[in-house]
GROMACS .gro file of C-alpha atoms in nm:
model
  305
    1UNK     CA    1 -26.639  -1.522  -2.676
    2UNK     CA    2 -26.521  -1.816  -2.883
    3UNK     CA    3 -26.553  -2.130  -2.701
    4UNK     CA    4 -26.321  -2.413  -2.873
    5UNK     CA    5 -26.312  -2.771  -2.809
    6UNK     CA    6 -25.969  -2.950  -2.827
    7UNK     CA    7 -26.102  -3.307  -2.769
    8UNK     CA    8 -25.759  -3.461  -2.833
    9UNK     CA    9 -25.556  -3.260  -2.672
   10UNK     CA   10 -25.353  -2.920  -2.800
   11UNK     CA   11 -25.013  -2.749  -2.782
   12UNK     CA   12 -24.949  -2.547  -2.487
   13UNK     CA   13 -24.837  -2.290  -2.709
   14UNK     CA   14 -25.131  -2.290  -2.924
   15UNK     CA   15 -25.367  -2.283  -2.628
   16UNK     CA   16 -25.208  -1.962  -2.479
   17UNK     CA   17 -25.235  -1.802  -2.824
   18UNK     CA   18 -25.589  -1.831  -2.865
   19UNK     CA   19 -25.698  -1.753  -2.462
   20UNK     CA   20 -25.474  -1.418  -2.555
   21UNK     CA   21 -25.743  -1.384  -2.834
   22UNK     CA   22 -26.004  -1.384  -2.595
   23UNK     CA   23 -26.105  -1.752  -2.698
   24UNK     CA   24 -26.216  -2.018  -2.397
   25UNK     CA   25 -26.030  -2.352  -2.516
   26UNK     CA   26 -26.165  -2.638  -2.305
   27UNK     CA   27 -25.914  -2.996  -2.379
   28UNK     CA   28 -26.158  -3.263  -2.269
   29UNK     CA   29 -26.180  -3.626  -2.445
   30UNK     CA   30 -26.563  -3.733  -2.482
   31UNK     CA   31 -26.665  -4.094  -2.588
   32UNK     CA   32 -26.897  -4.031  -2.892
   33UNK     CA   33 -27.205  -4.132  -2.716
   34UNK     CA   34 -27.126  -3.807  -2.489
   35UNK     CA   35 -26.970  -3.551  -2.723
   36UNK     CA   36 -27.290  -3.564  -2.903
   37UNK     CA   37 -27.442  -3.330  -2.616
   38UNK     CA   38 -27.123  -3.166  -2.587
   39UNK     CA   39 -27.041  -3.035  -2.921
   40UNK     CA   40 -27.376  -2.826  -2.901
   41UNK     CA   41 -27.173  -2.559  -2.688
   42UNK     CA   42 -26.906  -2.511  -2.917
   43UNK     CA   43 -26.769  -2.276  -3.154
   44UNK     CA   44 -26.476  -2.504  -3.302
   45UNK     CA   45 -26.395  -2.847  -3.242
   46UNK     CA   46 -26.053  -2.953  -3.258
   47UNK     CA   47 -25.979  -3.327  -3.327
   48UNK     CA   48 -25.713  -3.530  -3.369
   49UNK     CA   49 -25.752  -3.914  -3.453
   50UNK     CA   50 -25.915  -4.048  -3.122
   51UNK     CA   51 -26.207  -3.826  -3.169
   52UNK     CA   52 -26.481  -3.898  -3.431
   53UNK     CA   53 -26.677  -3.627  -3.596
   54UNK     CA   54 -26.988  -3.806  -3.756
   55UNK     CA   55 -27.320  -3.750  -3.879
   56UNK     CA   56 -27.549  -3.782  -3.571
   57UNK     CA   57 -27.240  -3.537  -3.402
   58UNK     CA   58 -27.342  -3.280  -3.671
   59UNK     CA   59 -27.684  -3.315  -3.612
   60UNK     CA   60 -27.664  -3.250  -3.230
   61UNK     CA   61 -27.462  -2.937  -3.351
   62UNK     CA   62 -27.665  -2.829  -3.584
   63UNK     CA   63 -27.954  -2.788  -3.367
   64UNK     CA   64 -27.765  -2.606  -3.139
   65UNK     CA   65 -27.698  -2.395  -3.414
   66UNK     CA   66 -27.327  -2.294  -3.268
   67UNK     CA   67 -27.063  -2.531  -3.439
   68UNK     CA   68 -26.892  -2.311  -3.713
   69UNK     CA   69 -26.547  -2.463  -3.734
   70UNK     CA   70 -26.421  -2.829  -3.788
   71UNK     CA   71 -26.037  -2.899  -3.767
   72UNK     CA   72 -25.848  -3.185  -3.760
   73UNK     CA   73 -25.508  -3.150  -3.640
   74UNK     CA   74 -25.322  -3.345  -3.884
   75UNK     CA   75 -25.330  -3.450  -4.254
   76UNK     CA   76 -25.615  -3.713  -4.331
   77UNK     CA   77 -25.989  -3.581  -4.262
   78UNK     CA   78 -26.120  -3.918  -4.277
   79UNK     CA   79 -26.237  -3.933  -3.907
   80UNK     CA   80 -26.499  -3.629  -3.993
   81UNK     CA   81 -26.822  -3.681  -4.209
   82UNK     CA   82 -26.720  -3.374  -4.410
   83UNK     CA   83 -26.956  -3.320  -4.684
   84UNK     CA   84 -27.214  -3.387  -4.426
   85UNK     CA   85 -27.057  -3.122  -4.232
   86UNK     CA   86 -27.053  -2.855  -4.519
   87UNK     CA   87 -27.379  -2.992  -4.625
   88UNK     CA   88 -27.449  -2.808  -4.287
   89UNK     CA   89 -27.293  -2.475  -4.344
   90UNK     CA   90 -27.002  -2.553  -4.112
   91UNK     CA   91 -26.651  -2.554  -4.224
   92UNK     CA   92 -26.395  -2.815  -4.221
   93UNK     CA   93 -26.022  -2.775  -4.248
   94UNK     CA   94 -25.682  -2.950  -4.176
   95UNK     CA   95 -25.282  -2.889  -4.111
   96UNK     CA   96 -25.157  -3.096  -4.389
   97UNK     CA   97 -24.832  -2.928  -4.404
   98UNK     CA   98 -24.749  -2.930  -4.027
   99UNK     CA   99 -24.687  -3.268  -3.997
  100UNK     CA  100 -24.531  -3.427  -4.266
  101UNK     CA  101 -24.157  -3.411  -4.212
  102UNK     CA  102 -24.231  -3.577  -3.906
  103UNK     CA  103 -24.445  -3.869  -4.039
  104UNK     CA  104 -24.176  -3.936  -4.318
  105UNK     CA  105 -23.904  -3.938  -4.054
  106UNK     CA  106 -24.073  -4.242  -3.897
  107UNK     CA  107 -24.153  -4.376  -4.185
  108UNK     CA  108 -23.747  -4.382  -4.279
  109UNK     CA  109 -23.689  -4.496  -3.894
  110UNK     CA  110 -23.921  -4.824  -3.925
  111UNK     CA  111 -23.732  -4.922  -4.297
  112UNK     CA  112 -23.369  -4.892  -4.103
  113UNK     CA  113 -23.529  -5.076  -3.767
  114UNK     CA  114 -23.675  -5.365  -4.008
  115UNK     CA  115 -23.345  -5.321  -4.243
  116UNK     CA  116 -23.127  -5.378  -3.959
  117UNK     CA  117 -23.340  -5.580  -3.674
  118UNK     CA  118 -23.300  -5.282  -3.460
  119UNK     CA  119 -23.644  -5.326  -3.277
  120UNK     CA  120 -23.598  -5.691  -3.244
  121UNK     CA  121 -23.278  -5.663  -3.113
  122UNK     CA  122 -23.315  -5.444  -2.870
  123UNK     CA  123 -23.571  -5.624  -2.705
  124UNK     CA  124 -23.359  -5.963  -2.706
  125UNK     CA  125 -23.041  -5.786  -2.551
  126UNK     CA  126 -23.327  -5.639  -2.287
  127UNK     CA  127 -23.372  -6.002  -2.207
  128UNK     CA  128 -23.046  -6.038  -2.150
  129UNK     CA  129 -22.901  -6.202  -2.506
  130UNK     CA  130 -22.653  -6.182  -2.716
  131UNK     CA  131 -22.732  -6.275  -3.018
  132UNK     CA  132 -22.477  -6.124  -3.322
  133UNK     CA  133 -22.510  -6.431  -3.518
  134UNK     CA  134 -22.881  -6.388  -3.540
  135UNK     CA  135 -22.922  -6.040  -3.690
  136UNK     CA  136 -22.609  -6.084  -3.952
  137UNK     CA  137 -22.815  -6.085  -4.257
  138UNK     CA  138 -22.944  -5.720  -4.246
  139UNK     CA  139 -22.958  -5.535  -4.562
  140UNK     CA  140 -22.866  -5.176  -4.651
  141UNK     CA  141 -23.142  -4.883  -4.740
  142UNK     CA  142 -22.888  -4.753  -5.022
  143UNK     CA  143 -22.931  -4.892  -5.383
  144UNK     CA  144 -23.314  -5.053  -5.256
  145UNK     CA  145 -23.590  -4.930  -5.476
  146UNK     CA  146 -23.854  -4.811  -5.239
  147UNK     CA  147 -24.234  -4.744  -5.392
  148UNK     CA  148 -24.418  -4.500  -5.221
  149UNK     CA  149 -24.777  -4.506  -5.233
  150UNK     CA  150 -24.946  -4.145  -5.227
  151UNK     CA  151 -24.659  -3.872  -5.335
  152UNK     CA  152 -24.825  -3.583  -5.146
  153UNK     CA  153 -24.650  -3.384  -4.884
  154UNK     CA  154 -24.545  -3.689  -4.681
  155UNK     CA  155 -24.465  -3.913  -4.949
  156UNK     CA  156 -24.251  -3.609  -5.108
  157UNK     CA  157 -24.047  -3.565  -4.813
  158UNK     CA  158 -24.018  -3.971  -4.736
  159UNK     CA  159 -23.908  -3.924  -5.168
  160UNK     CA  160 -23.609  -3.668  -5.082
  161UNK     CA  161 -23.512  -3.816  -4.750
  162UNK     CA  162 -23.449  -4.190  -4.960
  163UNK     CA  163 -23.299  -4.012  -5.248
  164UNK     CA  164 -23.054  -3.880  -5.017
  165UNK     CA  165 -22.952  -4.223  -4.856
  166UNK     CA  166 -22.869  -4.342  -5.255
  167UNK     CA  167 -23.231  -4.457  -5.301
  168UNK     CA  168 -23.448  -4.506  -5.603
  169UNK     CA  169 -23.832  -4.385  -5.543
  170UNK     CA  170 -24.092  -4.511  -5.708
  171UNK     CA  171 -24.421  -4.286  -5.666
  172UNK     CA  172 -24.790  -4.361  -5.696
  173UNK     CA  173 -25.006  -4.109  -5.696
  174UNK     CA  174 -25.359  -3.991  -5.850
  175UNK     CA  175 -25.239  -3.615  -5.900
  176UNK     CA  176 -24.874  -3.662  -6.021
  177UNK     CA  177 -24.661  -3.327  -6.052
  178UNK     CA  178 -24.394  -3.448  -6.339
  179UNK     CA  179 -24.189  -3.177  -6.257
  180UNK     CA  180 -24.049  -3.374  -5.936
  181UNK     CA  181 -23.894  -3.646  -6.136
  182UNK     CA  182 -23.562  -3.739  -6.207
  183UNK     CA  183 -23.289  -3.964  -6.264
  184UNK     CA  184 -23.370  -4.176  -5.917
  185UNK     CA  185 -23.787  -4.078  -5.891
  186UNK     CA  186 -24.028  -4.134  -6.146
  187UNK     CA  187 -24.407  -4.224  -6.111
  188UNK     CA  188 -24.498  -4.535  -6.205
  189UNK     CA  189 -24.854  -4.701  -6.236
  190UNK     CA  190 -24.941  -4.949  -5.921
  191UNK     CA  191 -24.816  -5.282  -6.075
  192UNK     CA  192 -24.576  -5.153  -6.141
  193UNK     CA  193 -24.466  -5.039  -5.845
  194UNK     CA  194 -24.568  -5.362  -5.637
  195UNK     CA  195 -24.333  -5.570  -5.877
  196UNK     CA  196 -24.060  -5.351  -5.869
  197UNK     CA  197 -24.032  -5.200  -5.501
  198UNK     CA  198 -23.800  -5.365  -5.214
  199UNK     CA  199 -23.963  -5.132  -4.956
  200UNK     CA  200 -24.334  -5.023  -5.024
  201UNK     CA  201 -24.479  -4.676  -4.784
  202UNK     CA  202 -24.826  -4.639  -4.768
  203UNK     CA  203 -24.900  -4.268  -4.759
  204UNK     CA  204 -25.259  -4.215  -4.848
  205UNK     CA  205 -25.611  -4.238  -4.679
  206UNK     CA  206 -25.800  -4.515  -4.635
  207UNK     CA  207 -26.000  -4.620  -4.934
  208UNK     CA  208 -26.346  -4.815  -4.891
  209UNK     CA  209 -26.327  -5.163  -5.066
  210UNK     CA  210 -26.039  -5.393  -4.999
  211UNK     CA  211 -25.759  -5.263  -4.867
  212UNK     CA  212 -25.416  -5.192  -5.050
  213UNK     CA  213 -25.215  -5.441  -4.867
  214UNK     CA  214 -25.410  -5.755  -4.912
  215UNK     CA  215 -25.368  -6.125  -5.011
  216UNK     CA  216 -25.385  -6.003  -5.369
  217UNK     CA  217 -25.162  -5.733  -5.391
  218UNK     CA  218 -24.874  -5.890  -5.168
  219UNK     CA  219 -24.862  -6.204  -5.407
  220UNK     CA  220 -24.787  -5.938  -5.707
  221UNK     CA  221 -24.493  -5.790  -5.478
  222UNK     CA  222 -24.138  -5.888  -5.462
  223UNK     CA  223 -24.005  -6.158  -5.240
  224UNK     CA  224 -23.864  -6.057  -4.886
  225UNK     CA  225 -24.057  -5.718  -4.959
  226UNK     CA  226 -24.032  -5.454  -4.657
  227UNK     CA  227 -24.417  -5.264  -4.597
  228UNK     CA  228 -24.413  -4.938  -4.395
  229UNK     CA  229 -24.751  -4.802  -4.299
  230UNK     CA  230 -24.806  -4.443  -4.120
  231UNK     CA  231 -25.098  -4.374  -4.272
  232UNK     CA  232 -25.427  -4.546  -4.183
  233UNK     CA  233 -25.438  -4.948  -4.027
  234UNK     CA  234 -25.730  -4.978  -4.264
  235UNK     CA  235 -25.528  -4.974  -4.546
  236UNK     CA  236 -25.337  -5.351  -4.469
  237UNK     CA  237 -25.552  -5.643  -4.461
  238UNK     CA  238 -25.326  -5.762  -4.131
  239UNK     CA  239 -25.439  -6.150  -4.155
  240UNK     CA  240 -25.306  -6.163  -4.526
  241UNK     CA  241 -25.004  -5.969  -4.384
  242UNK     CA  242 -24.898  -6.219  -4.123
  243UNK     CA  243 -24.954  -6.456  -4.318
  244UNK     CA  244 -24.729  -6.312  -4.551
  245UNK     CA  245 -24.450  -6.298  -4.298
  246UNK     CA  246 -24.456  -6.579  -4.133
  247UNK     CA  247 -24.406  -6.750  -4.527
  248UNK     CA  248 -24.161  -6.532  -4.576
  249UNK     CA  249 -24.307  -6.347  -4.892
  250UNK     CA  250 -24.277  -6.023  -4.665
  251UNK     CA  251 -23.967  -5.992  -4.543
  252UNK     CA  252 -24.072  -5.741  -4.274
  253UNK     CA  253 -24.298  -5.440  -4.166
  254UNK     CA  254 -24.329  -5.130  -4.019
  255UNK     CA  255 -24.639  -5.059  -3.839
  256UNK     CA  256 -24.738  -4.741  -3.717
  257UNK     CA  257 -25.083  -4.713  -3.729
  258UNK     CA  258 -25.385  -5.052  -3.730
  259UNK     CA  259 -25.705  -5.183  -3.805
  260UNK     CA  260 -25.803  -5.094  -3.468
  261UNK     CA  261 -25.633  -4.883  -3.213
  262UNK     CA  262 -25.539  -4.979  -2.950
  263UNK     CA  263 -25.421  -5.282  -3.130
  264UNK     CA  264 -25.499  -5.615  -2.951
  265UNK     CA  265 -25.325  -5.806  -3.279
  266UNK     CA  266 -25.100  -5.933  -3.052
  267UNK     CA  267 -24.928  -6.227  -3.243
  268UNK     CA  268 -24.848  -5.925  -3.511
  269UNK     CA  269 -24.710  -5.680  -3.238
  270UNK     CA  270 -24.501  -5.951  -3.128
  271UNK     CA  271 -24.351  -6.063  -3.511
  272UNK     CA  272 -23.990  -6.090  -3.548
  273UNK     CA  273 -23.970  -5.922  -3.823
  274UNK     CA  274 -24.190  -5.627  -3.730
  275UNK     CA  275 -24.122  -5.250  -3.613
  276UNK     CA  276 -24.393  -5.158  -3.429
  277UNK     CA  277 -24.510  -4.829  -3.300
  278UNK     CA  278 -24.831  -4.685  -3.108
  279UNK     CA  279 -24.906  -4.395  -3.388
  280UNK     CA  280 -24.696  -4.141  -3.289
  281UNK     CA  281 -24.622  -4.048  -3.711
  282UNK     CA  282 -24.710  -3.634  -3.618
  283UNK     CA  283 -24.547  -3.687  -3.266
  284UNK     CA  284 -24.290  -3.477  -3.219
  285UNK     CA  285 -24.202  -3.129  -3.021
  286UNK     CA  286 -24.148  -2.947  -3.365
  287UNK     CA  287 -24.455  -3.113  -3.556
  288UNK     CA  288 -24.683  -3.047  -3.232
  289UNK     CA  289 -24.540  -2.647  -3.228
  290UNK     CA  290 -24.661  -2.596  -3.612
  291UNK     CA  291 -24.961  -2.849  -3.585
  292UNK     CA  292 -25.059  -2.590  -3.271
  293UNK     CA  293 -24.941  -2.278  -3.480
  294UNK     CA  294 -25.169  -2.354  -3.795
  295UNK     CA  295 -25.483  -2.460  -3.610
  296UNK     CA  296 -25.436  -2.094  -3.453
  297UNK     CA  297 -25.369  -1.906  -3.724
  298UNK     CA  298 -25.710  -2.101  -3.890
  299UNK     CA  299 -25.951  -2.042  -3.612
  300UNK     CA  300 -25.813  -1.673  -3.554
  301UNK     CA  301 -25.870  -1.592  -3.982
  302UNK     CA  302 -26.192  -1.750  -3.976
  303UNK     CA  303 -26.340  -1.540  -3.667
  304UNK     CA  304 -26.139  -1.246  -3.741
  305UNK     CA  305 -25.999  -1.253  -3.381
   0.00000   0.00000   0.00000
């Protein structure tokens, strides 16, 4: 029998799938201290982006000699050692395509919050004001030039969703596919797209060195600039970035994801001019479903179930 460990959590759906397969699917969280003796009785381990897969979690499976299968449910692999883990003989795969509509969605949801104040807002009318006069100076998402950094799958569908609201996209990426260009999307190299972009999207994994939003880059960008990050928290320095806002350089940002989760950055959480959210980019019913579907349909081709 296949034993599979969802330590994140996984789709009812999915779940019932594979226990039709005749797999055991155990959904227990383990602090990495513990999963290293708990790993060794596993077939598959399933992860989303609490759980870290590292080296010494690789070794303890390694001399178990069980752990065939790595999978992250979701796009970025970055919270698994993977060459280690092939190094290893053990396979490592994602759902990149599950996921992205859903991530781009929020993405679009945190440029019309920070657009229009509707996060700020809403809290002050919770407390009980009234304050029209204070939010009069939103601006509209059609006619903005928004750069999006990494055109993959989610920066594609963020691309068509802001060419549809009468958006021009500028894309940054390190494979570019020309054919996707036209009249209101081009690729463009990085400077170009910091000097040029009202709204910036991070869409890529996080990079070692210094990260993309930093003190540097945010001086080359436009003033009032919007930043929307759903990708990794590593990838804004967040000192340079409130900094940036409370100047006035940044005109706002939308935060899904941080440096370190949970966040205690609490003068940034509590920004005016910031959309905040707890990571929820792949969180939705449908992106959960296909997420579940996918991880499936890899563990059930790679055992022949």
């Amino acid at each position: 029998m296949i034993k599979i460990l969802a330590s994140d959590g996984m789709e009812k759906g999915a779940i019932e799938a594979l226990k039709a397969k005749g797999a055991e699917v155990v959904c227990e969280f383990f602090d990495p201290d513990a999963l290293k003796e708990a790993i060794r009785g596993y077939d598959v381990i399933v992860v989303r982006s609490a759980t870290k897969v590292r080296e010494p979690h690789i070794d303890a499976a390694e001399d178990a000699g069980r752990l065939k299968l790595i999978i992250r449910g979701g796009v970025g692999v970055d919270n698994i050692d993977v060459k280690y883990a092939e190094a290893k003989g053990m396979t490592v795969r994602n759902t990149p395509r599950a996921s992205s509509d859903a991530v781009a969605e929020l993405a679009l949801g945190h440029m019309f919050s920070v657009a229009r104040f509707i996060s700020a807002a809403g809290w002050s009318m919770r407390e009980g004001k009234w304050e029209k006069k204070g939010y009069a100076k939103g601006v509209e998402l059609g006619g903005k030039t928004v750069g999006i950094i990494g055109y993959g799958r989610i920066g594609q569908s963020l691309g068509r969703m802001c060419q549809a609201l009468g958006m021009k996209v500028l894309a940054q990426d390190i494979y570019p596919v020309p054919e996707l260009e036209n009249e209101n999307m081009k690729y463009v190299d990085l400077g170009e797209l910091l000097a040029q972009s009202d709204i910036i999207s991070l869409h890529v994994p996080s990079l070692p060195g210094q990260p993309l939003v930093s003190e540097e880059t945010i001086a080359k960008m436009k003033d009032g600039v919007i930043i929307i990050n759903t990708s990794r928290g590593a990838n804004i320095d967040e000192a340079a970035l409130l900094t940036a806002l409370e100047s006035g350089k940044v005109g706002g940002a939308g935060l899904d994801v941080f440096a370190e989760e949970p966040t205690k950055n609490i003068e940034l959480l509590q920004h005016p001019r910031v959309s905040a959210t707890p990571h929820i980019g792949a969180s939705t019913t449908e992106a959960q479903k296909r997420i579940g579907a996918e991880i499936v349909d890899i563990i059930v081709k790679h055992f022949g179930l």
